[in-house]
Short mmCIF file of C-alpha atoms in Angstrom, two decimals:
data_model
loop_
_atom_site.label_atom_id
_atom_site.label_comp_id
_atom_site.label_asym_id
_atom_site.label_seq_id
_atom_site.Cartn_x
_atom_site.Cartn_y
_atom_site.Cartn_z
CA MET A 1 -105.47 -82.96 38.04
CA VAL A 2 -106.45 -79.94 35.94
CA SER A 3 -104.03 -77.52 37.66
CA ASP A 4 -101.08 -79.89 37.18
CA PRO A 5 -98.39 -78.14 35.05
CA ASN A 6 -97.66 -81.53 33.49
CA ASN A 7 -101.27 -81.89 32.37
CA VAL A 8 -101.85 -81.18 28.67
CA GLU A 9 -105.36 -79.77 29.21
CA TYR A 10 -104.10 -77.37 31.90
CA LEU A 11 -101.23 -76.19 29.67
CA SER A 12 -103.61 -75.69 26.72
CA ILE A 13 -106.07 -73.62 28.75
CA THR A 14 -103.31 -71.52 30.32
CA ALA A 15 -101.73 -70.90 26.91
CA GLY A 16 -105.11 -69.70 25.60
CA LEU A 17 -105.40 -67.21 28.44
CA ALA A 18 -101.83 -66.00 27.84
CA SER A 19 -102.60 -65.46 24.13
CA LYS A 20 -105.72 -63.41 24.95
CA LEU A 21 -103.54 -61.21 27.15
CA GLU A 22 -101.00 -60.97 24.28
CA ARG A 23 -98.35 -62.70 26.40
CA TYR A 24 -97.22 -64.67 23.39
CA ASP A 25 -93.82 -65.68 24.78
CA GLU A 26 -95.56 -67.37 27.69
CA ALA A 27 -98.14 -68.99 25.39
CA ARG A 28 -95.37 -70.33 23.15
CA ASP A 29 -93.54 -71.96 26.06
CA LEU A 30 -96.74 -73.53 27.39
CA LEU A 31 -97.70 -74.97 24.01
CA ARG A 32 -94.22 -76.36 23.50
CA ARG A 33 -94.45 -78.10 26.86
CA ALA A 34 -97.85 -79.52 25.94
CA LEU A 35 -96.40 -80.99 22.74
CA GLU A 36 -93.59 -82.58 24.71
CA LEU A 37 -96.24 -84.39 26.74
CA ASP A 38 -98.47 -85.26 23.76
CA SER A 39 -96.70 -85.28 20.39
CA ASN A 40 -99.94 -86.23 18.59
CA ALA A 41 -101.82 -83.07 19.60
CA ASP A 42 -102.02 -81.36 16.20
CA ASP A 43 -104.67 -78.92 17.45
CA ILE A 44 -101.96 -77.56 19.75
CA ARG A 45 -99.53 -77.41 16.83
CA ILE A 46 -102.00 -75.26 14.89
CA ARG A 47 -102.26 -72.87 17.83
CA LEU A 48 -98.45 -72.81 18.09
CA VAL A 49 -98.26 -71.73 14.44
CA LEU A 50 -100.50 -68.76 15.27
CA VAL A 51 -98.41 -67.85 18.32
CA TYR A 52 -95.19 -67.96 16.31
CA LEU A 53 -96.75 -65.70 13.68
CA ALA A 54 -97.85 -63.28 16.41
CA LEU A 55 -94.24 -63.19 17.62
CA GLY A 56 -92.96 -62.61 14.08
CA GLU A 57 -91.15 -65.96 14.10
CA ARG A 58 -92.25 -67.09 10.64
CA GLU A 59 -89.50 -69.66 10.17
CA GLN A 60 -90.51 -71.43 13.39
CA ALA A 61 -94.14 -71.28 12.25
CA ARG A 62 -93.17 -72.94 8.99
CA ARG A 63 -91.29 -75.69 10.84
CA VAL A 64 -94.39 -76.55 12.88
CA ALA A 65 -96.59 -76.33 9.79
CA ALA A 66 -94.26 -78.78 8.01
CA VAL A 67 -94.81 -81.28 10.82
CA ILE A 68 -98.59 -80.98 10.43
CA GLU A 69 -98.30 -81.40 6.66
CA SER A 70 -96.10 -84.49 7.04
CA ARG A 71 -98.60 -86.05 9.45
CA HIS A 72 -101.74 -85.11 7.51
CA PRO A 73 -100.85 -84.34 3.86
CA GLY A 74 -103.68 -82.69 1.96
CA SER A 75 -105.90 -82.53 5.04
CA ARG A 76 -108.10 -79.72 6.35
CA GLU A 77 -105.54 -79.05 9.09
CA SER A 78 -102.75 -78.66 6.50
CA ALA A 79 -104.85 -76.29 4.42
CA GLN A 80 -105.68 -74.30 7.53
CA VAL A 81 -102.06 -73.68 8.52
CA ARG A 82 -101.12 -72.85 4.90
CA ALA A 83 -103.87 -70.21 4.94
CA TYR A 84 -102.45 -68.75 8.16
CA LEU A 85 -98.95 -68.59 6.64
CA ASP A 86 -100.21 -66.97 3.45
CA ASP A 87 -102.44 -64.46 5.24
CA GLU A 88 -100.00 -61.52 5.02
CA PRO A 89 -100.46 -57.89 4.01
CA ALA A 90 -99.46 -57.10 0.43
CA GLU A 91 -96.34 -55.22 1.51
CA ALA A 92 -95.10 -58.38 3.24
CA ARG A 93 -95.26 -60.54 0.08
CA SER A 94 -91.50 -60.22 -0.33
CA ARG A 95 -88.72 -59.93 2.17
CA LEU A 96 -85.08 -58.97 2.21
CA PHE A 97 -82.72 -61.49 3.75
CA ALA A 98 -79.01 -61.73 4.40
CA ARG A 99 -76.51 -64.13 5.89
CA ALA A 100 -72.92 -63.60 7.01
CA ASP A 101 -70.57 -66.43 7.93
CA VAL A 102 -67.03 -66.44 9.28
CA SER A 103 -65.42 -69.84 9.72
CA THR A 104 -61.98 -71.34 10.13
CA GLY A 105 -60.61 -74.83 9.81
CA TYR A 106 -57.99 -77.26 8.55
CA ASP A 107 -57.68 -78.97 5.16
CA SER A 108 -55.26 -81.86 4.75
CA ASN A 109 -55.36 -81.74 0.93
CA PRO A 110 -56.41 -78.32 -0.46
CA THR A 111 -55.25 -79.22 -3.97
CA VAL A 112 -58.31 -81.48 -4.31
CA LEU A 113 -60.55 -78.55 -3.35
CA ASN A 114 -59.17 -76.49 -6.20
CA VAL A 115 -59.28 -79.30 -8.73
CA ASP A 116 -62.92 -80.16 -8.08
CA ALA A 117 -64.22 -76.63 -7.48
CA VAL A 118 -62.81 -75.09 -10.65
CA GLY A 119 -63.13 -78.06 -12.96
CA GLY A 120 -59.54 -79.18 -13.32
CA ALA A 121 -57.56 -75.91 -13.43
CA ALA A 122 -54.86 -77.28 -11.14
CA GLY A 123 -51.68 -77.20 -13.21
CA GLU A 124 -48.61 -78.19 -11.25
CA ILE A 125 -50.04 -77.12 -7.89
CA ASP A 126 -48.96 -79.31 -4.98
CA ALA A 127 -50.36 -77.46 -1.98
CA PRO A 128 -49.56 -78.73 1.54
CA ALA A 129 -52.05 -79.15 4.37
CA THR A 130 -53.12 -75.77 5.67
CA GLY A 131 -55.38 -73.85 7.96
CA PHE A 132 -57.90 -71.54 6.30
CA VAL A 133 -60.42 -68.77 6.97
CA THR A 134 -63.62 -68.54 4.92
CA LEU A 135 -65.65 -65.33 4.63
CA ASP A 136 -69.11 -65.86 3.15
CA GLY A 137 -71.86 -63.31 2.61
CA VAL A 138 -75.31 -63.62 0.98
CA VAL A 139 -77.95 -60.98 0.36
CA GLY A 140 -81.21 -61.42 -1.49
CA LEU A 141 -84.90 -60.77 -1.96
CA ALA A 142 -87.43 -63.62 -1.69
CA GLY A 143 -91.15 -63.93 -2.16
CA THR A 144 -93.15 -65.21 0.80
CA GLY A 145 -96.18 -67.45 0.80
CA GLU A 146 -96.39 -71.21 0.79
CA SER A 147 -94.52 -71.76 -2.50
CA ARG A 148 -92.00 -68.90 -2.03
CA PRO A 149 -92.59 -67.87 -5.67
CA PHE A 150 -89.24 -66.19 -6.37
CA ALA A 151 -85.81 -65.44 -5.00
CA VAL A 152 -82.90 -63.35 -6.28
CA LEU A 153 -79.64 -63.40 -4.40
CA GLY A 154 -75.96 -62.53 -4.63
CA ARG A 155 -73.09 -64.20 -2.83
CA VAL A 156 -69.43 -63.48 -2.12
CA ARG A 157 -67.27 -66.27 -0.73
CA SER A 158 -63.51 -66.21 -0.23
CA THR A 159 -61.23 -68.81 1.35
CA LEU A 160 -57.81 -67.61 2.49
CA PRO A 161 -54.95 -69.75 3.83
CA PHE A 162 -52.96 -69.27 6.99
CA ALA A 163 -50.31 -71.24 8.90
CA ALA A 164 -48.62 -72.29 5.66
CA GLU A 165 -44.85 -72.19 5.20
CA ASP A 166 -43.66 -69.06 3.36
CA ASP A 167 -42.32 -71.04 0.41
CA GLN A 168 -45.66 -72.84 0.09
CA SER A 169 -48.05 -69.91 0.54
CA ASP A 170 -48.38 -69.19 -3.20
CA ALA A 171 -49.30 -72.81 -3.96
CA VAL A 172 -51.87 -72.83 -1.15
CA GLY A 173 -53.40 -69.57 -2.39
CA LEU A 174 -53.84 -71.03 -5.87
CA ALA A 175 -55.51 -74.11 -4.36
CA LEU A 176 -58.31 -72.25 -2.51
CA PRO A 177 -61.13 -70.87 -4.70
CA SER A 178 -63.12 -67.67 -4.15
CA VAL A 179 -66.51 -67.08 -5.76
CA LEU A 180 -68.81 -64.24 -6.83
CA SER A 181 -72.25 -65.58 -7.71
CA VAL A 182 -75.76 -64.47 -8.67
CA SER A 183 -78.86 -66.69 -8.61
CA ALA A 184 -82.44 -66.22 -9.79
CA ILE A 185 -85.13 -68.75 -8.80
CA GLY A 186 -88.78 -68.87 -9.81
CA ARG A 187 -91.39 -71.28 -8.40
CA ARG A 188 -94.97 -71.98 -9.38
CA SER A 189 -97.56 -74.41 -8.03
CA LEU A 190 -98.66 -76.55 -10.97
CA SER A 191 -101.22 -78.45 -8.90
CA GLU A 192 -102.04 -79.04 -5.25
CA LYS A 193 -99.10 -81.41 -4.91
CA LEU A 194 -96.74 -80.42 -7.75
CA LEU A 195 -94.31 -77.49 -7.61
CA GLY A 196 -92.28 -76.38 -10.63
CA THR A 197 -89.00 -74.47 -10.27
CA LEU A 198 -86.64 -72.71 -12.69
CA ASP A 199 -83.17 -71.97 -11.33
CA LEU A 200 -80.43 -69.96 -13.07
CA ARG A 201 -77.02 -69.52 -11.44
CA TYR A 202 -73.84 -67.72 -12.49
CA ARG A 203 -70.47 -67.85 -10.77
CA ALA A 204 -67.19 -66.10 -11.41
CA ILE A 205 -64.50 -68.29 -9.84
CA PHE A 206 -61.09 -67.02 -8.71
CA VAL A 207 -58.06 -68.32 -6.82
CA ASP A 208 -55.44 -66.51 -4.72
CA GLY A 209 -58.22 -64.58 -2.99
CA PHE A 210 -59.73 -62.69 -5.92
CA GLY A 211 -56.31 -62.16 -7.49
CA GLU A 212 -56.53 -64.72 -10.32
CA PHE A 213 -59.65 -65.25 -12.43
CA VAL A 214 -60.26 -68.89 -13.44
CA GLN A 215 -63.65 -69.35 -15.07
CA HIS A 216 -67.25 -68.38 -15.74
CA PHE A 217 -69.74 -71.02 -14.55
CA VAL A 218 -73.40 -70.96 -15.67
CA ALA A 219 -76.00 -73.51 -14.51
CA PRO A 220 -79.64 -73.38 -15.77
CA THR A 221 -81.87 -75.98 -14.09
CA ALA A 222 -85.53 -77.05 -14.20
CA LEU A 223 -87.03 -78.95 -11.25
CA GLY A 224 -90.35 -80.54 -10.42
CA THR A 225 -91.26 -81.48 -6.84
CA TYR A 226 -94.21 -83.77 -6.05
CA ARG A 227 -95.62 -84.22 -2.54
CA LEU A 228 -96.61 -87.79 -1.77
CA GLY A 229 -97.43 -88.27 1.91
CA ILE A 230 -94.24 -87.72 3.89
CA HIS A 231 -92.19 -87.78 0.67
CA ARG A 232 -91.04 -84.86 -1.47
CA ILE A 233 -89.97 -86.41 -4.77
CA ARG A 234 -87.90 -84.07 -6.95
CA ALA A 235 -86.80 -84.53 -10.56
CA LEU A 236 -84.04 -82.29 -11.93
CA ALA A 237 -82.77 -81.59 -15.44
CA GLY A 238 -80.11 -79.01 -16.15
CA ALA A 239 -76.65 -78.24 -17.46
CA GLU A 240 -73.35 -76.81 -16.25
CA LEU A 241 -71.38 -74.58 -18.61
CA ARG A 242 -67.72 -73.80 -17.85
CA PHE A 243 -65.78 -71.13 -19.76
CA PHE A 244 -62.16 -70.72 -18.71
CA GLY A 245 -60.17 -67.48 -18.83
CA ILE A 246 -56.86 -68.27 -17.14
CA ASP A 247 -53.81 -66.07 -17.60
CA GLY A 248 -51.01 -68.14 -19.08
CA ASP A 249 -48.52 -66.70 -16.58
CA SER A 250 -50.37 -67.99 -13.53
CA GLY A 251 -49.06 -71.54 -13.67
CA LEU A 252 -52.59 -72.97 -13.82
CA PHE A 253 -53.53 -75.36 -16.59
CA SER A 254 -56.68 -74.40 -18.50
CA PRO A 255 -58.95 -77.28 -19.54
CA ASN A 256 -61.18 -76.91 -22.57
CA ASP A 257 -64.53 -75.16 -22.17
CA SER A 258 -67.28 -77.69 -21.57
CA VAL A 259 -71.01 -78.31 -21.20
CA THR A 260 -72.29 -80.90 -18.73
CA PRO A 261 -75.95 -81.99 -19.01
CA ARG A 262 -77.21 -83.57 -15.79
CA LEU A 263 -80.25 -85.44 -14.48
CA ALA A 264 -81.12 -86.28 -10.87
CA LEU A 265 -83.93 -87.74 -8.79
CA ARG A 266 -84.27 -86.98 -5.08
CA ASP A 267 -86.60 -88.19 -2.34
CA THR A 268 -86.85 -86.03 0.78
CA ILE A 269 -88.68 -87.60 3.70
CA VAL A 270 -89.97 -85.29 6.44
CA LEU A 271 -90.59 -87.00 9.77
CA GLY A 272 -91.34 -84.17 12.17
CA ASP A 273 -88.00 -82.58 13.05
CA VAL A 274 -86.07 -85.24 11.13
CA ILE A 275 -85.28 -84.91 7.41
CA LEU A 276 -83.93 -87.79 5.33
CA VAL A 277 -82.64 -87.36 1.76
CA ALA A 278 -81.75 -89.92 -0.91
CA ASP A 279 -80.44 -88.64 -4.23
CA VAL A 280 -79.19 -90.34 -7.41
CA GLY A 281 -77.90 -88.45 -10.43
CA GLY A 282 -75.86 -88.61 -13.60
CA ARG A 283 -73.75 -86.17 -15.63
CA LEU A 284 -72.20 -86.32 -19.11
CA ASN A 285 -69.42 -83.81 -19.83
CA LEU A 286 -69.02 -82.60 -23.42
CA ASP A 287 -65.86 -80.87 -24.67
CA VAL A 288 -67.22 -77.93 -26.68
CA GLU A 289 -63.80 -77.01 -28.09
CA ASP A 290 -63.11 -80.58 -29.26
CA GLU A 291 -59.44 -79.78 -29.83
CA ASN A 292 -58.20 -83.09 -28.48
CA GLU A 293 -59.32 -86.65 -28.86
CA GLY A 294 -59.97 -88.43 -25.61
CA GLY A 295 -60.69 -86.76 -22.30
CA SER A 296 -59.80 -86.57 -18.64
CA ARG A 297 -61.51 -86.72 -15.29
CA PHE A 298 -62.63 -83.11 -15.96
CA VAL A 299 -63.43 -83.13 -19.69
CA GLY A 300 -65.33 -85.82 -21.60
CA TYR A 301 -66.36 -87.85 -18.57
CA ARG A 302 -69.46 -89.77 -17.49
CA GLU A 303 -70.45 -89.58 -13.83
CA LEU A 304 -72.90 -91.41 -11.57
CA SER A 305 -73.54 -90.04 -8.06
CA VAL A 306 -75.45 -91.27 -5.02
CA LEU A 307 -76.09 -89.14 -1.92
CA GLY A 308 -77.62 -90.01 1.45
CA PHE A 309 -78.26 -87.31 4.04
CA ALA A 310 -79.97 -87.04 7.43
CA GLN A 311 -80.71 -84.03 9.63
CA GLY A 312 -82.55 -83.83 12.92
CA GLU A 313 -83.02 -81.71 15.99
CA ILE A 314 -81.33 -83.09 19.10
CA LEU A 315 -82.60 -80.17 21.18
CA GLU A 316 -84.80 -77.28 20.13
CA GLU A 317 -81.73 -75.16 19.30
CA LEU A 318 -79.30 -77.97 18.38
CA THR A 319 -79.37 -79.74 15.01
CA ALA A 320 -77.17 -82.65 13.92
CA LEU A 321 -76.52 -83.69 10.33
CA ALA A 322 -74.59 -86.45 8.59
CA GLY A 323 -74.26 -87.81 5.09
CA ILE A 324 -72.40 -89.93 2.58
CA ASP A 325 -71.63 -88.95 -1.03
CA TRP A 326 -70.37 -91.49 -3.60
CA ARG A 327 -69.32 -90.53 -7.12
CA ALA A 328 -67.92 -92.64 -9.96
CA ARG A 329 -66.45 -91.17 -13.15
CA SER A 330 -65.31 -92.96 -16.28
CA PHE A 331 -63.51 -91.48 -19.28
CA ASP A 332 -61.17 -92.32 -22.13
CA ASP A 333 -57.75 -90.75 -21.66
CA PHE A 334 -55.76 -89.12 -24.45
CA ALA A 335 -54.15 -92.47 -25.24
CA GLY A 336 -57.59 -93.93 -25.87
CA GLU A 337 -57.46 -96.09 -22.77
CA GLY A 338 -60.48 -96.35 -20.49
CA SER A 339 -60.03 -95.03 -16.96
CA ASP A 340 -62.18 -94.72 -13.86
CA GLU A 341 -62.25 -92.74 -10.64
CA THR A 342 -64.42 -93.41 -7.60
CA VAL A 343 -64.63 -90.90 -4.75
CA LEU A 344 -66.30 -91.46 -1.38
CA ARG A 345 -67.04 -88.62 1.02
CA VAL A 346 -68.46 -88.93 4.54
CA PHE A 347 -69.40 -85.84 6.54
CA ALA A 348 -71.10 -84.80 9.78
CA GLY A 349 -71.86 -81.55 11.58
CA LEU A 350 -73.66 -79.70 14.34
CA ARG A 351 -75.55 -76.40 14.33
CA TYR A 352 -76.58 -74.48 17.43
CA ARG A 353 -78.99 -71.56 17.11
CA ILE A 354 -78.86 -68.53 19.40
CA ASP A 355 -81.57 -66.12 18.24
CA ALA A 356 -80.33 -64.75 14.89
CA PHE A 357 -76.92 -66.41 15.25
CA GLU A 358 -75.83 -69.96 14.53
CA LEU A 359 -72.68 -71.75 15.66
CA HIS A 360 -71.66 -74.54 13.31
CA ALA A 361 -68.99 -77.23 13.17
CA GLU A 362 -68.26 -79.77 10.44
CA TYR A 363 -65.97 -82.70 9.73
CA GLY A 364 -65.45 -84.37 6.36
CA TRP A 365 -63.36 -87.29 5.12
CA THR A 366 -62.82 -87.99 1.43
CA GLN A 367 -61.04 -90.92 -0.19
CA SER A 368 -60.18 -91.96 -3.73
CA ARG A 369 -58.34 -95.17 -4.48
CA ASP A 370 -58.39 -94.98 -8.26
CA ALA A 371 -56.90 -92.40 -10.65
CA ARG A 372 -55.76 -89.74 -8.16
CA ARG A 373 -55.41 -91.92 -5.04
CA TYR A 374 -55.77 -89.44 -2.23
CA ASP A 375 -57.15 -89.01 1.26
CA ARG A 376 -58.49 -85.73 2.52
CA GLN A 377 -59.74 -84.55 5.90
CA GLN A 378 -61.43 -81.26 6.69
CA VAL A 379 -62.42 -79.78 10.02
CA SER A 380 -64.14 -76.40 10.27
CA GLY A 381 -66.25 -74.29 12.57
CA GLY A 382 -67.69 -70.81 12.58
CA LEU A 383 -70.45 -68.33 13.30
CA ARG A 384 -73.38 -67.37 11.04
CA TYR A 385 -75.70 -64.41 11.36
CA TRP A 386 -79.15 -64.42 9.73
CA TYR A 387 -81.19 -61.35 8.91
#
């Protein structure tokens, strides 16, 4: 029956009338309902892209366009929606964006966080389990268009402890890093299916809030991403440079400065609202000071890493994610003996969008049964605001 609200043809016609009357909210809801009834109706998806653009909801338009691209890579339909997304006035070719995040949680082993985040500057820290609050802010300028040709952004992130015993508060503060960072990213389409990216990042890393400077961290990276059907295959080559500047009175041990070349290959599979990621990579740490023979798990190591990740929408506003991260390091200690460390991390989370806000919750479990032999659990949750 044509007038049946569960009939795709009826919903499509009614949405068209609503669009002509500039009742775009109504048209959006009708087209969404039509797609629920017929998930193969890509002509309706194309119209939904236009409605989202009329409402100024570009991110939603891009999500729908990504579905069309994954279903029909390189097709006329894909080219059509890309043209719609790129059809902006000149003054809209770049946009300012910002994100603020306040979260709180529990960490059963914050010492590990410090050790890994700052590259081994742990000293004699033995921090107990603690609650924490993380304040995170990002502001930047990004180019629009299909390839998002550039982005420049700055970030401030600080993690502060609470609920620690008074005699342990100093140790906990030294175990939680805070970061000031700047990133510059440039992208260029090298062919219809190949995207090249240059990424340069700098971080100044502190502990005890921003009370104790630890190191400069610089990471130049080159990436190439190739679209092959539903796959996005990415090759990465880069380096991580760490330069320490720790005050000798802080109690933190300062490892040698180092350079870490790295290579990685990633396959991202887009299946509608579901994203699957498989990543394998390797790193080789080089001690640039070369003051000592041998190495440690932070200087002079070789690392192999494997990551699996999945993300999908449970409801229109609710997204679930989960992943597993495995890393193996080998190195020769200062006695010349070979040593290994294997770390396994499993994590999961939920995100719930409410207009420009996002509620998020995460859980992570990490285990090492080799050199350091530890278990770690983290639980956190918070609120993000997007501009």
